[in-house]
Coordinates of C-alpha atoms and ligand atoms in Angstrom, one line a residue:
M21 CA -34.1 33.5 55.8
S22 CA -32.6 32.0 53.3
S23 CA -36.5 31.5 51.4
P24 CA -37.5 34.6 49.1
V25 CA -40.3 34.8 51.2
L26 CA -38.9 35.8 54.2
L27 CA -36.3 37.6 52.2
L28 CA -39.7 40.0 51.4
R29 CA -41.4 40.2 54.1
L30 CA -38.0 41.3 55.6
L31 CA -37.7 44.4 52.6
R32 CA -40.7 45.6 53.1
R33 CA -40.5 45.6 56.9
S34 CA -37.5 47.9 56.6
G35 CA -39.9 49.8 53.8
S36 CA -37.1 49.1 51.1
R37 CA -38.3 48.2 47.4
V38 CA -36.8 44.6 46.0
R39 CA -37.2 44.1 42.2
A40 CA -37.8 40.1 40.8
I41 CA -35.4 39.3 38.4
R42 CA -36.6 36.4 35.7
G43 CA -36.6 34.9 32.0
G44 CA -37.2 37.2 28.7
T45 CA -41.1 38.1 28.3
G46 CA -42.1 36.2 25.0
A47 CA -43.0 39.2 24.1
L48 CA -43.4 38.4 19.8
S49 CA -46.9 38.0 19.8
G50 CA -46.9 41.1 21.5
V51 CA -48.7 40.8 24.4
H52 CA -47.9 38.7 28.0
S53 CA -51.5 35.9 28.4
A54 CA -50.6 34.7 31.5
A55 CA -47.5 36.5 34.6
P56 CA -44.8 34.4 35.4
N57 CA -43.9 33.5 38.2
R58 CA -41.1 35.8 40.4
S59 CA -37.8 33.6 41.2
I60 CA -35.1 35.3 42.4
I61 CA -35.4 38.7 44.8
D62 CA -32.4 41.4 43.7
M63 CA -31.4 43.1 47.4
S64 CA -29.2 45.5 44.5
Y65 CA -32.6 46.7 43.8
S66 CA -33.6 47.6 47.3
S67 CA -31.9 51.1 47.9
H68 CA -32.2 52.4 44.3
F69 CA -34.0 52.4 41.9
M70 CA -30.7 50.5 38.5
D71 CA -30.1 50.2 35.2
F72 CA -30.4 47.4 33.7
K73 CA -26.5 48.2 33.0
G74 CA -25.7 48.7 36.7
S75 CA -25.4 52.8 35.8
S76 CA -26.9 55.1 37.9
I77 CA -30.3 56.9 37.0
P78 CA -29.4 60.6 36.5
S79 CA -31.5 62.6 39.7
T80 CA -32.8 65.1 37.1
M81 CA -34.3 64.5 33.3
K82 CA -35.8 67.4 30.3
K83 CA -39.2 66.7 29.6
L84 CA -42.0 68.9 27.4
V85 CA -44.7 70.5 29.8
V86 CA -47.9 72.5 28.8
T87 CA -47.8 75.9 30.3
E88 CA -50.5 77.9 28.4
L89 CA -53.5 76.0 26.2
S90 CA -52.9 76.8 22.3
P91 CA -52.7 75.2 18.7
D92 CA -49.7 76.9 18.5
F93 CA -47.4 73.6 20.4
R94 CA -44.6 76.0 20.5
Q95 CA -46.0 78.7 22.3
A96 CA -47.7 76.6 24.4
V97 CA -45.3 74.2 25.1
R98 CA -41.4 74.4 27.0
V99 CA -39.2 72.2 27.8
Q100 CA -38.6 72.1 31.7
T101 CA -36.3 70.3 33.9
A102 CA -37.7 68.4 36.0
S103 CA -36.1 64.6 39.2
V104 CA -36.5 61.6 37.5
P105 CA -40.1 60.2 38.8
T106 CA -40.3 57.4 40.7
P107 CA -42.5 54.6 39.7
G108 CA -45.2 53.3 42.3
D109 CA -46.7 50.1 43.5
A110 CA -48.3 49.5 39.3
D111 CA -46.0 51.0 37.3
L112 CA -42.2 51.0 35.5
L113 CA -39.8 53.7 35.1
V114 CA -39.6 53.6 31.0
R115 CA -36.1 55.2 29.9
N116 CA -37.3 56.9 26.6
R117 CA -35.5 55.7 23.3
F118 CA -38.2 57.0 20.8
V119 CA -41.9 58.7 21.5
G120 CA -44.2 59.0 18.3
I121 CA -45.9 62.4 16.8
N122 CA -49.7 62.6 16.8
A123 CA -51.7 65.5 15.3
S124 CA -53.7 65.5 18.3
D125 CA -50.7 66.9 20.2
I126 CA -51.5 70.8 19.1
N127 CA -54.9 69.3 20.5
Y128 CA -53.8 68.0 23.3
S129 CA -51.7 72.0 24.0
S130 CA -54.6 73.2 23.6
G131 CA -56.6 71.9 26.3
R132 CA -59.6 70.5 23.6
Y133 CA -59.3 66.8 24.9
D134 CA -59.7 68.1 28.4
P135 CA -61.0 71.4 28.9
S136 CA -60.7 70.5 33.1
V137 CA -57.4 69.5 32.9
K138 CA -55.3 73.7 33.6
P139 CA -51.6 74.2 32.2
P140 CA -49.4 73.4 33.2
F141 CA -49.3 69.5 32.4
D142 CA -46.9 66.8 31.0
A143 CA -47.1 66.4 26.7
G144 CA -47.0 63.4 24.7
F145 CA -49.4 60.4 24.2
E146 CA -46.6 57.4 23.2
G147 CA -43.1 55.7 23.5
I148 CA -41.3 53.0 23.2
G149 CA -38.0 52.7 26.0
E150 CA -35.9 50.4 28.7
V151 CA -37.7 50.1 31.5
V152 CA -35.0 51.1 34.8
G153 CA -37.0 50.8 37.3
L154 CA -40.8 49.8 38.6
G155 CA -42.8 49.0 41.4
L156 CA -43.0 45.4 43.4
S157 CA -46.2 44.7 41.6
A158 CA -44.9 46.0 38.5
S159 CA -42.4 43.3 38.8
S160 CA -44.8 40.1 38.9
R161 CA -44.0 40.8 34.9
Y162 CA -41.4 43.2 34.7
T163 CA -37.8 43.5 35.2
V164 CA -35.9 46.2 34.6
G165 CA -33.9 45.5 30.9
D166 CA -37.7 44.5 29.4
T167 CA -38.1 47.1 26.5
V168 CA -41.8 47.7 26.3
A169 CA -44.1 50.6 24.1
Y170 CA -46.8 52.4 25.6
F171 CA -49.8 55.1 24.8
G172 CA -52.0 57.6 26.8
F173 CA -53.2 60.1 26.9
G174 CA -51.8 62.5 29.4
S175 CA -48.8 59.7 29.8
G176 CA -46.2 62.6 29.1
A177 CA -44.1 61.1 26.5
F178 CA -42.3 63.7 25.4
A179 CA -40.1 63.5 28.6
E180 CA -36.3 61.3 28.9
Y181 CA -38.2 59.5 30.9
T182 CA -41.4 58.6 31.5
V183 CA -43.6 56.3 34.6
V184 CA -46.5 54.4 33.3
P185 CA -49.0 52.0 34.4
A186 CA -47.6 48.6 33.9
K187 CA -51.1 47.1 32.7
E188 CA -50.8 50.1 30.4
S189 CA -47.8 49.1 28.9
V190 CA -47.2 46.1 25.6
P191 CA -43.9 44.6 25.4
V192 CA -42.5 44.5 22.5
P193 CA -39.5 42.5 21.0
A194 CA -37.2 45.2 20.7
V195 CA -37.0 49.3 20.9
K196 CA -37.8 49.6 16.8
P197 CA -39.5 52.9 15.7
E198 CA -41.5 50.8 13.8
F199 CA -43.4 48.9 16.9
L200 CA -44.2 52.9 18.0
T201 CA -45.9 53.4 15.0
L202 CA -48.9 50.0 15.7
L203 CA -49.5 51.4 18.9
V204 CA -51.5 54.6 17.9
S205 CA -52.2 54.5 13.8
G206 CA -52.1 51.7 12.8
A207 CA -54.2 50.1 16.2
T208 CA -56.8 53.4 14.9
A209 CA -57.2 52.1 10.9
F210 CA -57.2 48.2 12.4
I211 CA -59.7 48.8 15.1
A212 CA -61.6 51.9 12.6
L213 CA -61.5 50.0 10.1
K214 CA -63.3 46.1 11.1
R215 CA -66.1 47.7 13.7
L216 CA -66.9 51.4 11.1
G217 CA -65.5 49.9 7.3
D218 CA -67.8 46.9 7.0
L219 CA -65.4 45.6 4.1
A220 CA -66.5 43.8 1.7
K221 CA -64.2 42.4 -1.5
G222 CA -64.2 44.6 -4.7
E223 CA -65.8 47.7 -2.7
T224 CA -64.1 50.8 -3.5
V225 CA -62.2 52.8 -0.6
L226 CA -61.1 56.1 -0.3
V227 CA -58.0 57.0 2.8
T228 CA -56.9 60.2 2.6
A229 CA -53.9 61.8 4.2
A230 CA -52.6 57.9 3.1
A231 CA -48.5 58.3 3.3
G232 CA -49.4 59.2 6.7
G233 CA -48.9 57.9 10.7
T234 CA -52.1 56.0 10.6
G235 CA -53.4 56.4 6.4
Q236 CA -50.8 54.4 5.7
F237 CA -52.2 51.5 7.4
A238 CA -55.5 51.9 6.3
V239 CA -54.5 51.4 2.7
Q240 CA -52.6 48.1 3.4
F241 CA -55.3 47.2 5.4
A242 CA -57.7 47.5 2.8
K243 CA -55.9 45.9 0.4
Q244 CA -55.9 43.3 2.9
A245 CA -59.2 42.7 3.1
G246 CA -60.0 42.8 -1.1
C247 CA -60.6 46.3 -1.7
H248 CA -59.3 49.0 -4.4
V249 CA -57.9 51.8 -2.8
I250 CA -58.0 55.2 -3.7
G251 CA -55.1 57.4 -1.3
T252 CA -54.6 60.8 -1.2
C253 CA -51.3 62.7 -0.9
S254 CA -49.8 65.5 -1.5
S255 CA -46.5 64.5 -3.5
N256 CA -45.1 62.4 -5.8
E257 CA -43.0 61.2 -3.4
K258 CA -45.6 60.2 -1.1
A259 CA -47.4 58.6 -4.5
G260 CA -45.0 56.3 -5.3
F261 CA -44.6 54.9 -1.5
L262 CA -48.3 54.7 -1.5
K263 CA -48.0 52.3 -4.9
S264 CA -45.3 50.3 -2.8
I265 CA -47.7 49.5 0.3
G266 CA -50.5 48.6 -2.3
C267 CA -52.3 51.6 -3.4
D268 CA -54.0 50.9 -6.3
R269 CA -54.4 55.0 -7.8
P270 CA -52.6 57.2 -5.8
I271 CA -53.4 61.2 -5.8
N272 CA -51.4 63.9 -5.3
Y273 CA -53.9 66.4 -5.2
K274 CA -50.9 69.0 -5.9
T275 CA -50.1 68.2 -9.2
E276 CA -54.0 66.2 -9.9
D277 CA -57.7 68.1 -9.6
L278 CA -59.2 65.8 -6.9
V279 CA -62.6 66.1 -7.9
K280 CA -62.6 66.1 -11.4
T281 CA -60.2 62.1 -11.4
L282 CA -63.0 60.8 -8.7
K283 CA -65.6 62.2 -11.3
K284 CA -63.1 60.2 -14.3
E285 CA -62.4 56.9 -12.5
Y286 CA -64.7 56.8 -10.3
P287 CA -68.3 57.0 -12.0
Q288 CA -69.5 54.7 -8.8
C289 CA -68.1 56.3 -6.5
V290 CA -66.5 55.1 -3.2
D291 CA -68.4 53.1 -0.7
V292 CA -66.0 53.6 1.8
V293 CA -63.5 57.0 3.4
Y294 CA -61.0 56.9 5.9
E295 CA -61.3 60.7 6.2
S296 CA -58.5 62.2 8.4
V297 CA -58.5 65.6 6.9
G298 CA -61.9 67.4 7.1
G299 CA -62.9 70.9 5.7
N300 CA -63.0 71.0 2.4
M301 CA -62.3 67.2 1.5
L302 CA -64.9 66.5 3.7
D303 CA -66.7 67.6 1.2
I304 CA -65.4 66.2 -1.4
A305 CA -65.0 62.9 0.0
V306 CA -69.1 62.9 1.5
N307 CA -69.3 64.2 -2.6
S308 CA -68.2 60.8 -3.5
L309 CA -70.1 58.2 -1.1
A310 CA -71.8 55.7 -3.5
N311 CA -75.0 54.7 -2.4
K312 CA -74.7 52.3 1.1
G313 CA -71.2 54.8 1.7
R314 CA -70.1 54.7 4.8
L315 CA -67.0 57.1 5.9
I316 CA -65.3 56.9 8.8
V317 CA -64.6 60.6 11.2
I318 CA -61.2 59.8 12.0
G319 CA -60.1 63.2 11.9
F320 CA -60.2 66.7 10.6
I321 CA -56.4 68.2 10.6
S322 CA -56.9 70.3 8.3
G323 CA -58.6 72.0 11.5
Y324 CA -56.9 71.9 13.9
Q325 CA -54.6 74.8 14.1
S326 CA -57.5 77.0 13.8
A327 CA -58.6 79.0 17.0
S328 CA -61.7 76.7 16.7
G329 CA -60.4 73.8 16.3
L330 CA -62.7 72.7 13.1
A331 CA -62.4 73.6 9.4
P332 CA -65.1 74.8 7.3
F333 CA -67.5 71.8 6.1
K334 CA -71.1 72.5 4.1
G335 CA -72.7 70.4 5.8
T336 CA -76.6 72.3 5.5
T337 CA -77.1 69.7 3.1
L338 CA -75.7 67.0 4.3
P339 CA -79.0 64.9 5.1
V340 CA -79.9 65.3 1.8
K341 CA -76.9 63.4 0.2
L342 CA -77.2 60.5 2.7
L343 CA -80.9 59.9 2.3
Q344 CA -80.4 59.8 -1.5
R345 CA -77.8 57.5 -0.9
S346 CA -78.7 55.6 2.3
A347 CA -75.0 56.8 3.2
S348 CA -73.9 56.8 6.5
I349 CA -71.3 58.9 8.3
R350 CA -69.5 57.5 11.1
G351 CA -67.3 58.8 14.5
F352 CA -64.4 57.6 15.7
F353 CA -62.1 57.3 18.8
L354 CA -59.8 55.0 19.6
P355 CA -59.8 55.2 23.1
H356 CA -63.9 54.2 23.3
F357 CA -62.3 50.6 20.8
F358 CA -60.0 49.6 24.0
S359 CA -61.6 46.2 24.0
D360 CA -60.9 45.8 20.6
Y361 CA -57.5 47.3 21.5
R362 CA -54.8 44.5 22.5
E363 CA -55.5 42.2 20.3
A364 CA -55.6 44.4 17.4
L365 CA -52.1 45.3 18.7
S366 CA -51.6 41.1 18.4
S367 CA -53.0 41.2 14.9
M368 CA -50.5 43.9 13.3
M369 CA -47.2 42.9 15.5
E370 CA -48.2 39.3 13.6
M371 CA -48.4 40.5 10.3
F372 CA -45.0 43.3 11.1
A373 CA -43.0 40.0 12.4
K374 CA -44.0 37.7 9.0
G375 CA -43.1 41.0 6.4
K376 CA -46.5 41.6 5.8
L377 CA -46.8 45.2 7.5
K378 CA -44.8 48.0 6.4
C379 CA -44.3 50.3 9.0
E380 CA -42.9 53.6 7.9
V381 CA -41.1 55.6 9.3
D382 CA -40.8 59.5 9.1
C383 CA -37.7 61.1 11.5
G384 CA -37.0 63.9 9.4
D385 CA -33.9 62.2 7.9
S386 CA -34.6 64.4 5.1
S387 CA -35.8 67.5 6.2
P388 CA -33.8 70.7 5.9
E389 CA -32.6 70.7 10.0
G390 CA -31.4 66.8 9.8
R391 CA -32.8 63.9 11.9
F392 CA -35.1 64.4 15.2
E393 CA -32.6 63.4 17.7
G394 CA -33.0 64.9 21.3
L395 CA -36.8 65.8 22.9
E396 CA -35.9 69.4 21.7
S397 CA -36.6 68.7 17.8
V398 CA -40.5 67.5 18.7
F399 CA -40.7 71.0 18.2
R400 CA -39.3 70.5 14.3
A401 CA -41.6 67.7 14.2
V402 CA -44.6 69.1 15.1
D403 CA -44.1 71.9 12.6
Y404 CA -43.2 69.7 10.4
M405 CA -46.1 67.3 10.2
Y406 CA -48.1 70.1 10.0
A407 CA -46.1 71.5 6.3
G408 CA -47.3 68.1 5.6
N409 CA -43.2 66.8 4.6
N410 CA -43.9 63.4 6.2
L411 CA -43.9 60.1 4.5
G412 CA -45.4 57.9 6.7
K413 CA -45.7 57.8 11.0
V414 CA -43.5 61.4 12.2
V415 CA -41.2 59.9 15.0
V416 CA -38.2 61.1 17.5
D417 CA -34.9 59.2 18.5
V418 CA -35.2 60.8 22.2
A419 CA -32.2 59.0 23.0
P420 CA -29.8 58.5 20.2
P421 CA -26.4 56.5 20.7
S422 CA -24.4 59.7 19.0
V423 CA -25.7 61.5 21.9
G424 CA -23.8 59.7 24.7
N425 CA -27.0 58.8 26.5
S426 CA -28.7 56.0 25.5
K427 CA -28.5 52.8 26.9
L428 CA -30.1 51.0 24.2
Ligands
NAP87 N1 -60.0 59.1 15.7 C1 -58.6 58.7 16.1 O1 -59.4 57.9 17.7 C2 -57.8 58.8 16.4 C3 -56.5 58.0 16.3 C4 -54.9 58.8 15.6 C5 -55.2 59.8 14.3 N2 -56.3 60.7 14.0 C6 -55.7 61.6 13.1 O2 -55.9 60.9 12.0 C7 -55.0 62.0 11.2 C8 -53.5 61.7 11.0 O3 -53.0 62.3 12.3 P1 -50.8 61.5 12.3 O4 -50.7 61.7 13.5 O5 -51.4 60.3 11.5 O6 -51.2 62.2 11.0 P2 -49.9 61.7 9.8 O7 -51.7 61.8 8.7 O8 -48.9 61.1 9.8 O9 -50.2 62.9 8.9 C9 -51.1 63.4 9.1 C10 -50.8 63.7 7.1 O10 -52.0 65.4 7.1 C11 -51.8 65.9 6.2 N3 -52.0 67.6 6.6 C12 -51.4 68.2 7.8 N4 -51.6 69.1 7.8 C13 -52.7 69.2 7.5 C14 -53.5 70.6 7.2 N5 -53.2 71.8 7.7 N6 -54.1 70.7 6.2 C15 -54.8 69.4 5.4 N7 -54.0 67.7 4.8 C16 -52.6 68.6 6.4 C17 -50.6 65.5 5.5 O11 -50.0 64.9 4.6 P3 -50.5 65.3 3.0 O12 -50.2 67.1 2.9 O13 -50.1 64.1 2.0 O14 -52.1 65.2 2.3 C18 -49.4 65.4 6.4 O15 -49.0 64.4 6.0 C19 -55.7 63.1 12.2 O16 -56.5 63.8 11.5 C20 -55.5 62.8 13.5 O17 -56.2 63.4 14.6 C21 -56.9 60.1 15.1

């Protein structure tokens, strides 16, 4: 009976759950290479989920639910009380500490991502926190107390607790919001520039919304590739930040005429554009393309709040403009590049660990109502981004220690 195998059989027969305890994840590289063997079976887990420090998980929690389709996040989403979910066999139950805000949270709440999904459905794409429960299969790679980050459309990250498939989780060395910036924002810049940018040393790269979540990474990766980088932004503070991460020519389009500045300072035009804004900004970017230039469509945030989700764009002359310059426009959508994802995350985590990558986080500390703390502040954080106020990745501290409910 002392054999772990026999214990496991007994527990299975009695319908109980088991938990494996093992050593640290060695997660600095970011990704598990091989699943470590389970060594000890902890029977305390057989009757109920327990968090790492032995205090029980509450029976209910708060989460944000899309109850009505709308690009107006406040209209679409409600705070609801729900049971804390139970992880399935291959799942982790994560107590969220930080969740990331993405421009597309309002595309998701308006049903644009999957028109077949009808409300109510859970909101939020990405989070980072502590594993507080897990299923049997998941216990071959994780244990209670591990720190993980995760990303997935429909993951329901805007909640105090989220169930996440273990295979879609990324072990992280600590619950720092900086790691959260890499999952979507960093990965998008890393993979898009690598796969579609074809960057060559000495080329000129224009990054729009350059001081934002994904823009900050595009600036740094283009600099690492030996390019001259221009970055658009809407304030002098953001321009100063862009300088600090190596941007050669930040342009505050509120105080400088973008078209005139590009024409005057870059008569040879730009080789690559990392374009996130759409509408008029996309027109300007297309007109700035050099011969054989590549424009990567990352997004079109200026249209997301409208009913169509699109911003007006003078597209009729596009074929002529592209042909005359042998230029191209390339679309990028992260879920289509998952085969590149693990390598991208590992590389970025290594760069961050070595101090070679700045991951700027904006938790709203300088906003009028203060830091984004608690789940309800997701609403303020979305507004803040759409007011163009953020510098870096917008992150909400769901369970700050001051609230008294964080174990992290
Ligand atoms: N294709 C993909 O797979 C993928 C993945 C992630 C993100 N994205 C896209 O990347 C873009 C940035 O997303 P993010 O989450 O990283 O946001 P973000 O850049 O952190 O924040 C958005 C920034 O866009 C600018 N902005 C906000 N509202 C605007 C409006 N109505 N009109 C014009 N500019 C506005 C503001 O910068 P300034 O005021 O400084 O201009 C703001 O700081 C979005 O288009 C998003 O959809 C795409």
